[in-house]
Amino acid sequence: MTLPLHGVRVLDLTDGLGESAGRYLADLGAEVIRVEVPGGSRSRSAEPVVDGVSIPFALRNANKLGIVLDLESDAGRTRLRELASDADILIESHRPGWLAERGMGPDEIRALATELVWVSVSGFGQTGPYRDWIATEQVLYALSGVLSRSGAPGAEPLLPPAGLVEESVGAHVAWAALLAYHRRLASGRGETVDLSAFEAIVHGFDPGFGAQGSAAAGRSEDFPRGRPDAANFYPVFPCKDGHVRICLLAKRQWRGMFEWLGAPDEFADPKYDTIPARFAAAGTLHPLIEDLFAAYTQAELVAEGARRGVPVGGVHTLTEVLATEHFAASGSLVDAEIAPGVRARVPSGYVSVAGERAGIRTRAPQLGEHNDLQLPTRNPRTAGADDPFAAPLAGLRVLDLGVIVFGAELSRQFADYGADVIKIENANFPDGLRQSKRGAALAASVAWGHRNKRSLGLDLRSPEGADLFRRLVADADVVLANFKPGTLASMGFSYESLAEINPRIVVSESSSFGSTGPWRSRLGYGPLVRASCGVSALWRYPDNAELLCDGQTVYPDHIAAHVAAVAVLAALIDRRRTGRGTNLELAQADTALTQLGSQLVTEGLRPGTVTAPGNTDPYASPSGVYACAGDDEWCVVSVSNDDEWAALCGVLGRPDLSEDSRFATAPQRIAHRAEADACVARWLVDRDPREAAATLQAAGVPAGAMLRLPELLTDPHLTARRTYTTIGHDLLPADLPATARVAVFGEISDPPARQAPLAGEQTRQICAELLGMDDTEIDALVRSGVLQPPATDPALRSAVTAG
């Protein structure tokens, strides 16, 4: 199989942060050349290390070539200039300014290679007051607002599992890089991209000011100061052989659960058809469910839930995940060589292209393994002469059948950057994102998730509606859907049938668990996906297996959407070469598995060694979440090497500790973790967390205050970088803060903020403009219900009056 990024050359100068971006581009077929310094990247020793192999390095550098260049030497710098002149994309994660200080910054290199896309990925970006701060995953969790929403009420906040940050940042890097490269193919102009990991996690992991899951209808809208009792959002119940999680969101799902419970009188009131009422009654409702479930196994509950239309999923440990038949049958987990002589069960990769997995093919390179490789001459892509200042996706048309968070986020990436995204909506099957506590008012999630789009009200299940859709496909570029596997085909819209109409069409289908394997027909949402993939089992306090703390988030919906967007854009790039589209498939479970890859591989190689770490980094000390002055105020500190320890001792006013034999090395500090933590805790307990973090960072110690969502809007760094914009809507009481951009581009403009459409708002416009229909034809289809404009439409009003 020829992968979609075949012929694209990427220079990968990342070290740790951003490495997974090159891996994903390599999975999709790019020739990725990993450039390391003499002696190797720091990430070659990143924990966990098993038998001398860094598992994160092995996973994030598979499918790459590897060379060594000494950029402190003239010869090394000359060689990099030569490589850059023949590359399409360069991704680097050096300290801001480091390359420029050596005459190798983006201005200098792009003066020689004007068509190069240069992507700098750093913890906080190339500008702003935190520019020189050190970003660890723990620090980014704290500063991004994620930490403040994780953990039990009244307890210390809880860090999510490691790995999710880097992989999430990598997906953003890959999207930004291909966005700029797509523009370069159209216009001949390269680009400089400044991507901040801080901003990527703020906007892409589980944004507080972005599309929310359906359970958001049951949450407070006033940002309460304390952590919510998130166990009520997507509750977990014990059963005979473990735990299960349920997602009761749609009315039909609740009615299925109600009947399963034996139709108890106290919940017969129709008000319980709504999410807020069920949330309010959780104290009475959940014990009933717990009593019912206690007598059954996971498998029995999942099967019965499927029969009744109630989404139920098992909460699986890593050991269970590795042995799950579905993940083997679907190709999600495969046995592969990750280092010379070392084989392991690993997540294969994110997506399938044309029915084949675009995943791991070759192990990560040994240091300098390809130094002598003669790089093949590439067939250069001919650049177009399009307007270089047009939006990078202008001219593309996307037919969006997606629903809820994943669907909204995926198509928004294209709408924000210039594509004409037409959201196709059927009033008989409304998008769950349009649920709102405000009655007739617009749900905030719609404003966030569907900005810059148009909406066509269309009954696809009618013969006339299906015909109109096929007519739209004839001149479209992309079709997006995230239904249960087989749904598109059952409606007559399989990729094969659509490709007969338009061979250039790219069709992306997404689901919870994919279209193959025993779980292919399972109902699924993000909370069920992460529970089934082992994320939830690690996202808990170490001493309480019952108290899972991942209930607030809808991970992996948002980041899986970014992953899918990258694949779609890669397919569009390939179409320029081949003239043909393709079909893509993404299972959200594969996103969770890939991002939890280090823990899964380690557990497979060393069974029983990976457990829920809580706030303790098993590979560093001192490291944790420490109480500060004030009510529920916390600061993360994460010391990973001797230099940071020495700097910390200086800040603490305890230079004697740096010479204490108990703390002389990282292993010794880990062995004496309690004493090291106590020293940090005593210093922080009477200090303001923001001031303390700034003091520590100024000394070179990774630290970050726990920020709550409203504080993000006034954070000095995010403010300086204009991370947020505002979006409005006629049906909203006030404007909303929203993501301003995926990255800071040199020439690509920030997205506009056109208000989200009402369901069917542009129905007449689209039918007239794209299908050449006149008013008489449109009116007839409106009256028959095939076309579904808003209730204010004249033909719809006249039909109601006549009836």
PDB file of N, CA, C and O in Angstrom, residues 145 148-149 218-229 233 552 631-632 706-711:
ATOM      1  N   GLY A 145      -5.652  23.807  33.475  1.00  0.00           N
ATOM      2  CA  GLY A 145      -6.991  23.669  34.025  1.00  0.00           C
ATOM      3  C   GLY A 145      -7.455  22.235  34.136  1.00  0.00           C
ATOM      4  O   GLY A 145      -8.504  21.963  34.731  1.00  0.00           O
ATOM      5  N   SER A 148      -7.376  20.927  37.916  1.00  0.00           N
ATOM      6  CA  SER A 148      -8.385  21.479  38.822  1.00  0.00           C
ATOM      7  C   SER A 148      -9.723  20.748  38.711  1.00  0.00           C
ATOM      8  O   SER A 148     -10.573  20.875  39.593  1.00  0.00           O
ATOM      9  N   ARG A 149      -9.909  19.984  37.644  1.00  0.00           N
ATOM     10  CA  ARG A 149     -11.164  19.244  37.441  1.00  0.00           C
ATOM     11  C   ARG A 149     -10.970  17.749  37.638  1.00  0.00           C
ATOM     12  O   ARG A 149     -11.824  16.958  37.245  1.00  0.00           O
ATOM     13  N   GLY A 218     -25.935  18.576  32.731  1.00  0.00           N
ATOM     14  CA  GLY A 218     -26.201  18.374  34.147  1.00  0.00           C
ATOM     15  C   GLY A 218     -25.225  19.072  35.066  1.00  0.00           C
ATOM     16  O   GLY A 218     -25.308  18.937  36.287  1.00  0.00           O
ATOM     17  N   ARG A 219     -24.298  19.827  34.499  1.00  0.00           N
ATOM     18  CA  ARG A 219     -23.282  20.470  35.318  1.00  0.00           C
ATOM     19  C   ARG A 219     -23.628  21.920  35.613  1.00  0.00           C
ATOM     20  O   ARG A 219     -24.381  22.566  34.896  1.00  0.00           O
ATOM     21  N   SER A 220     -23.013  22.427  36.657  1.00  0.00           N
ATOM     22  CA  SER A 220     -23.161  23.842  36.974  1.00  0.00           C
ATOM     23  C   SER A 220     -22.471  24.675  35.907  1.00  0.00           C
ATOM     24  O   SER A 220     -21.424  24.302  35.385  1.00  0.00           O
ATOM     25  N   GLU A 221     -23.058  25.807  35.563  1.00  0.00           N
ATOM     26  CA  GLU A 221     -22.476  26.679  34.550  1.00  0.00           C
ATOM     27  C   GLU A 221     -21.689  27.840  35.150  1.00  0.00           C
ATOM     28  O   GLU A 221     -21.199  28.702  34.428  1.00  0.00           O
ATOM     29  N   ASP A 222     -21.544  27.872  36.478  1.00  0.00           N
ATOM     30  CA  ASP A 222     -20.906  29.028  37.100  1.00  0.00           C
ATOM     31  C   ASP A 222     -19.504  28.722  37.617  1.00  0.00           C
ATOM     32  O   ASP A 222     -18.976  29.440  38.460  1.00  0.00           O
ATOM     33  N   PHE A 223     -18.860  27.664  37.101  1.00  0.00           N
ATOM     34  CA  PHE A 223     -17.497  27.322  37.473  1.00  0.00           C
ATOM     35  C   PHE A 223     -17.299  27.291  38.985  1.00  0.00           C
ATOM     36  O   PHE A 223     -16.597  28.122  39.556  1.00  0.00           O
ATOM     37  N   PRO A 224     -17.908  26.322  39.658  1.00  0.00           N
ATOM     38  CA  PRO A 224     -17.711  26.244  41.110  1.00  0.00           C
ATOM     39  C   PRO A 224     -16.239  26.057  41.443  1.00  0.00           C
ATOM     40  O   PRO A 224     -15.483  25.430  40.690  1.00  0.00           O
ATOM     41  N   ARG A 225     -15.843  26.612  42.594  1.00  0.00           N
ATOM     42  CA  ARG A 225     -14.428  26.631  42.941  1.00  0.00           C
ATOM     43  C   ARG A 225     -13.888  25.226  43.211  1.00  0.00           C
ATOM     44  O   ARG A 225     -12.763  24.893  42.828  1.00  0.00           O
ATOM     45  N   GLY A 226     -14.652  24.396  43.864  1.00  0.00           N
ATOM     46  CA  GLY A 226     -14.180  23.064  44.199  1.00  0.00           C
ATOM     47  C   GLY A 226     -14.303  22.099  43.039  1.00  0.00           C
ATOM     48  O   GLY A 226     -14.984  22.356  42.044  1.00  0.00           O
ATOM     49  N   ARG A 227     -13.617  20.978  43.163  1.00  0.00           N
ATOM     50  CA  ARG A 227     -13.758  19.943  42.148  1.00  0.00           C
ATOM     51  C   ARG A 227     -15.149  19.333  42.227  1.00  0.00           C
ATOM     52  O   ARG A 227     -15.652  19.061  43.312  1.00  0.00           O
ATOM     53  N   PRO A 228     -15.769  19.076  41.082  1.00  0.00           N
ATOM     54  CA  PRO A 228     -17.129  18.512  41.088  1.00  0.00           C
ATOM     55  C   PRO A 228     -17.096  17.045  41.485  1.00  0.00           C
ATOM     56  O   PRO A 228     -16.063  16.384  41.408  1.00  0.00           O
ATOM     57  N   ASP A 229     -18.234  16.556  41.888  1.00  0.00           N
ATOM     58  CA  ASP A 229     -18.358  15.131  42.159  1.00  0.00           C
ATOM     59  C   ASP A 229     -18.550  14.438  40.818  1.00  0.00           C
ATOM     60  O   ASP A 229     -19.660  14.034  40.447  1.00  0.00           O
ATOM     61  N   PHE A 233     -21.133  11.943  36.723  1.00  0.00           N
ATOM     62  CA  PHE A 233     -21.267  12.249  35.306  1.00  0.00           C
ATOM     63  C   PHE A 233     -21.342  10.973  34.474  1.00  0.00           C
ATOM     64  O   PHE A 233     -22.234  10.780  33.664  1.00  0.00           O
ATOM     65  N   GLN A 552     -14.864  13.832  34.802  1.00  0.00           N
ATOM     66  CA  GLN A 552     -15.140  15.191  34.341  1.00  0.00           C
ATOM     67  C   GLN A 552     -14.883  15.345  32.845  1.00  0.00           C
ATOM     68  O   GLN A 552     -15.525  16.141  32.177  1.00  0.00           O
ATOM     69  N   ASP A 631      -7.349  28.663  50.071  1.00  0.00           N
ATOM     70  CA  ASP A 631      -8.354  27.611  50.060  1.00  0.00           C
ATOM     71  C   ASP A 631      -8.217  26.762  48.807  1.00  0.00           C
ATOM     72  O   ASP A 631      -8.456  27.229  47.697  1.00  0.00           O
ATOM     73  N   ASP A 632      -7.818  25.513  48.992  1.00  0.00           N
ATOM     74  CA  ASP A 632      -7.700  24.570  47.883  1.00  0.00           C
ATOM     75  C   ASP A 632      -6.778  25.112  46.795  1.00  0.00           C
ATOM     76  O   ASP A 632      -7.085  25.095  45.606  1.00  0.00           O
ATOM     77  N   MET A 706      -1.819  25.234  40.051  1.00  0.00           N
ATOM     78  CA  MET A 706      -3.074  24.681  39.559  1.00  0.00           C
ATOM     79  C   MET A 706      -4.014  25.832  39.231  1.00  0.00           C
ATOM     80  O   MET A 706      -4.437  26.572  40.119  1.00  0.00           O
ATOM     81  N   LEU A 707      -4.340  25.995  37.946  1.00  0.00           N
ATOM     82  CA  LEU A 707      -5.254  27.046  37.520  1.00  0.00           C
ATOM     83  C   LEU A 707      -6.644  26.476  37.301  1.00  0.00           C
ATOM     84  O   LEU A 707      -6.813  25.370  36.791  1.00  0.00           O
ATOM     85  N   ARG A 708      -7.638  27.251  37.709  1.00  0.00           N
ATOM     86  CA  ARG A 708      -9.031  26.907  37.413  1.00  0.00           C
ATOM     87  C   ARG A 708      -9.425  27.550  36.094  1.00  0.00           C
ATOM     88  O   ARG A 708      -8.768  28.489  35.619  1.00  0.00           O
ATOM     89  N   LEU A 709     -10.507  27.076  35.523  1.00  0.00           N
ATOM     90  CA  LEU A 709     -10.854  27.511  34.170  1.00  0.00           C
ATOM     91  C   LEU A 709     -10.965  29.027  34.028  1.00  0.00           C
ATOM     92  O   LEU A 709     -10.415  29.595  33.071  1.00  0.00           O
ATOM     93  N   PRO A 710     -11.679  29.745  34.912  1.00  0.00           N
ATOM     94  CA  PRO A 710     -11.760  31.196  34.724  1.00  0.00           C
ATOM     95  C   PRO A 710     -10.397  31.880  34.759  1.00  0.00           C
ATOM     96  O   PRO A 710     -10.209  32.923  34.128  1.00  0.00           O
ATOM     97  N   GLU A 711      -9.449  31.294  35.487  1.00  0.00           N
ATOM     98  CA  GLU A 711      -8.121  31.905  35.590  1.00  0.00           C
ATOM     99  C   GLU A 711      -7.339  31.823  34.282  1.00  0.00           C
ATOM    100  O   GLU A 711      -6.420  32.609  34.056  1.00  0.00           O
TER     101      GLU A 711
END
